[in-house]
């Protein structure tokens, strides 16, 4: 694989939101959300053919606004969430919503990859995850081992646990947790742990990482100054239940044992730019492979 030529996919607009579609078991598929202030934004559905080292793609319209976070349902490959910016009363507001892809989207562009970009279909809005009393949405996290009926949204200094109806057309906030401390603390990212019966959550705010017990919505650990600059993203090791990875604007990746958070287990300093979730995921997979 290392000898293969790189596969490059170009986007018409800037993009900062990327996720793997884990509910799709027959293809290697990623969803990418774009950011455009002038034109309708898009969801690019990218299939990677690892046998032929090529990419197939479809494009769907996301007309609600520029996408800052995207999440795919672990149970239904047609359902996803986005956090996006829109203008309301001359100010920018960050919102969150659950969407469904059109039922016939897969009939479009596998043979002619450029056709779907000329006449793309639009996503169907299922429900909004907005609660004006809790502020702007930063991200939405699906229960990793669940049936697609529970999500967590991080909005300003609140973490909200939502129960979705089976059709995902309605969401009810069942419990909340809040950041407490000096200043205006805000969540920037988070990750729902696949371990401990999905009862734990890790969040980032500024340079700190916090762990939460979702059964009581209470904090169980805190790593102050986990990074020298903003913590950009988090991820759990899928095979080792106590290990968490973090990446930050200090150009470092750190691995933590949440049973003892005084010092990281390992620190990587091999990059000159802030780390993206894709790089973080790649390093976790490499660590898992090495440990096995």
PDB file of N, CA, C and O in Angstrom, residues 1 10 48 93 95 121 139 141-142 175 198 201 241 243 245 248-250 267:
ATOM      1  N   UNK A   1       0.823  -1.200   0.000  1.00  0.00           N
ATOM      2  CA  UNK A   1       0.000   0.000   0.000  1.00  0.00           C
ATOM      3  C   UNK A   1       0.860   1.254   0.000  1.00  0.00           C
ATOM      4  O   UNK A   1       0.514   2.258  -0.584  1.00  0.00           O
ATOM      5  N   UNK A  10     -10.533  16.550  -4.951  1.00  0.00           N
ATOM      6  CA  UNK A  10     -10.641  17.998  -4.834  1.00  0.00           C
ATOM      7  C   UNK A  10     -12.064  18.452  -4.579  1.00  0.00           C
ATOM      8  O   UNK A  10     -13.023  17.869  -5.087  1.00  0.00           O
ATOM      9  N   UNK A  48     -14.118   4.956  -1.381  1.00  0.00           N
ATOM     10  CA  UNK A  48     -12.769   4.603  -1.795  1.00  0.00           C
ATOM     11  C   UNK A  48     -12.717   3.137  -2.195  1.00  0.00           C
ATOM     12  O   UNK A  48     -13.022   2.246  -1.388  1.00  0.00           O
ATOM     13  N   UNK A  93     -25.307  32.450  13.977  1.00  0.00           N
ATOM     14  CA  UNK A  93     -25.738  31.494  14.998  1.00  0.00           C
ATOM     15  C   UNK A  93     -25.307  30.097  14.571  1.00  0.00           C
ATOM     16  O   UNK A  93     -25.426  29.733  13.397  1.00  0.00           O
ATOM     17  N   UNK A  95     -25.988  26.166  14.714  1.00  0.00           N
ATOM     18  CA  UNK A  95     -27.132  25.293  14.943  1.00  0.00           C
ATOM     19  C   UNK A  95     -26.739  23.838  14.703  1.00  0.00           C
ATOM     20  O   UNK A  95     -25.678  23.547  14.151  1.00  0.00           O
ATOM     21  N   UNK A 121     -29.143  16.508  -5.368  1.00  0.00           N
ATOM     22  CA  UNK A 121     -30.346  16.495  -4.551  1.00  0.00           C
ATOM     23  C   UNK A 121     -30.042  17.115  -3.192  1.00  0.00           C
ATOM     24  O   UNK A 121     -28.890  17.261  -2.793  1.00  0.00           O
ATOM     25  N   UNK A 139     -20.678  20.581  18.307  1.00  0.00           N
ATOM     26  CA  UNK A 139     -20.632  19.270  17.657  1.00  0.00           C
ATOM     27  C   UNK A 139     -21.760  18.405  18.172  1.00  0.00           C
ATOM     28  O   UNK A 139     -22.348  18.676  19.233  1.00  0.00           O
ATOM     29  N   UNK A 141     -22.560  14.183  18.799  1.00  0.00           N
ATOM     30  CA  UNK A 141     -21.896  12.892  18.918  1.00  0.00           C
ATOM     31  C   UNK A 141     -22.946  11.787  19.013  1.00  0.00           C
ATOM     32  O   UNK A 141     -23.829  11.835  19.868  1.00  0.00           O
ATOM     33  N   UNK A 142     -22.843  10.789  18.126  1.00  0.00           N
ATOM     34  CA  UNK A 142     -23.748   9.644  18.167  1.00  0.00           C
ATOM     35  C   UNK A 142     -23.258   8.634  19.192  1.00  0.00           C
ATOM     36  O   UNK A 142     -22.051   8.431  19.356  1.00  0.00           O
ATOM     37  N   UNK A 175     -31.234  14.866  29.515  1.00  0.00           N
ATOM     38  CA  UNK A 175     -30.391  15.297  30.631  1.00  0.00           C
ATOM     39  C   UNK A 175     -29.305  16.223  30.119  1.00  0.00           C
ATOM     40  O   UNK A 175     -28.975  16.231  28.927  1.00  0.00           O
ATOM     41  N   UNK A 198     -21.031   2.456  27.003  1.00  0.00           N
ATOM     42  CA  UNK A 198     -21.260   3.809  26.441  1.00  0.00           C
ATOM     43  C   UNK A 198     -21.766   4.781  27.505  1.00  0.00           C
ATOM     44  O   UNK A 198     -22.638   5.617  27.236  1.00  0.00           O
ATOM     45  N   UNK A 201     -18.166  10.039  28.539  1.00  0.00           N
ATOM     46  CA  UNK A 201     -17.935  11.054  27.517  1.00  0.00           C
ATOM     47  C   UNK A 201     -16.669  11.815  27.852  1.00  0.00           C
ATOM     48  O   UNK A 201     -16.404  12.105  29.022  1.00  0.00           O
ATOM     49  N   UNK A 241      -9.748   0.071  26.725  1.00  0.00           N
ATOM     50  CA  UNK A 241     -10.845   0.885  27.213  1.00  0.00           C
ATOM     51  C   UNK A 241     -10.431   2.143  27.977  1.00  0.00           C
ATOM     52  O   UNK A 241     -11.219   3.078  28.079  1.00  0.00           O
ATOM     53  N   UNK A 243      -7.761   4.144  27.270  1.00  0.00           N
ATOM     54  CA  UNK A 243      -6.811   4.982  26.546  1.00  0.00           C
ATOM     55  C   UNK A 243      -7.511   5.982  25.629  1.00  0.00           C
ATOM     56  O   UNK A 243      -8.377   5.620  24.825  1.00  0.00           O
ATOM     57  N   UNK A 245      -6.811   9.522  23.103  1.00  0.00           N
ATOM     58  CA  UNK A 245      -5.837  10.332  22.361  1.00  0.00           C
ATOM     59  C   UNK A 245      -6.389  11.737  22.170  1.00  0.00           C
ATOM     60  O   UNK A 245      -7.599  11.930  22.042  1.00  0.00           O
ATOM     61  N   UNK A 248      -3.874  18.858  19.344  1.00  0.00           N
ATOM     62  CA  UNK A 248      -4.082  20.262  19.636  1.00  0.00           C
ATOM     63  C   UNK A 248      -3.365  21.194  18.691  1.00  0.00           C
ATOM     64  O   UNK A 248      -2.591  20.773  17.830  1.00  0.00           O
ATOM     65  N   UNK A 249      -3.629  22.471  18.881  1.00  0.00           N
ATOM     66  CA  UNK A 249      -2.985  23.500  18.071  1.00  0.00           C
ATOM     67  C   UNK A 249      -1.503  23.663  18.409  1.00  0.00           C
ATOM     68  O   UNK A 249      -0.813  24.445  17.755  1.00  0.00           O
ATOM     69  N   UNK A 250      -1.020  22.963  19.414  1.00  0.00           N
ATOM     70  CA  UNK A 250       0.408  22.965  19.710  1.00  0.00           C
ATOM     71  C   UNK A 250       1.161  21.950  18.852  1.00  0.00           C
ATOM     72  O   UNK A 250       2.343  21.696  19.084  1.00  0.00           O
ATOM     73  N   UNK A 267       3.715  11.082  23.843  1.00  0.00           N
ATOM     74  CA  UNK A 267       3.522  12.340  23.131  1.00  0.00           C
ATOM     75  C   UNK A 267       4.233  12.270  21.789  1.00  0.00           C
ATOM     76  O   UNK A 267       5.393  11.851  21.718  1.00  0.00           O
TER      77      UNK A 267
END
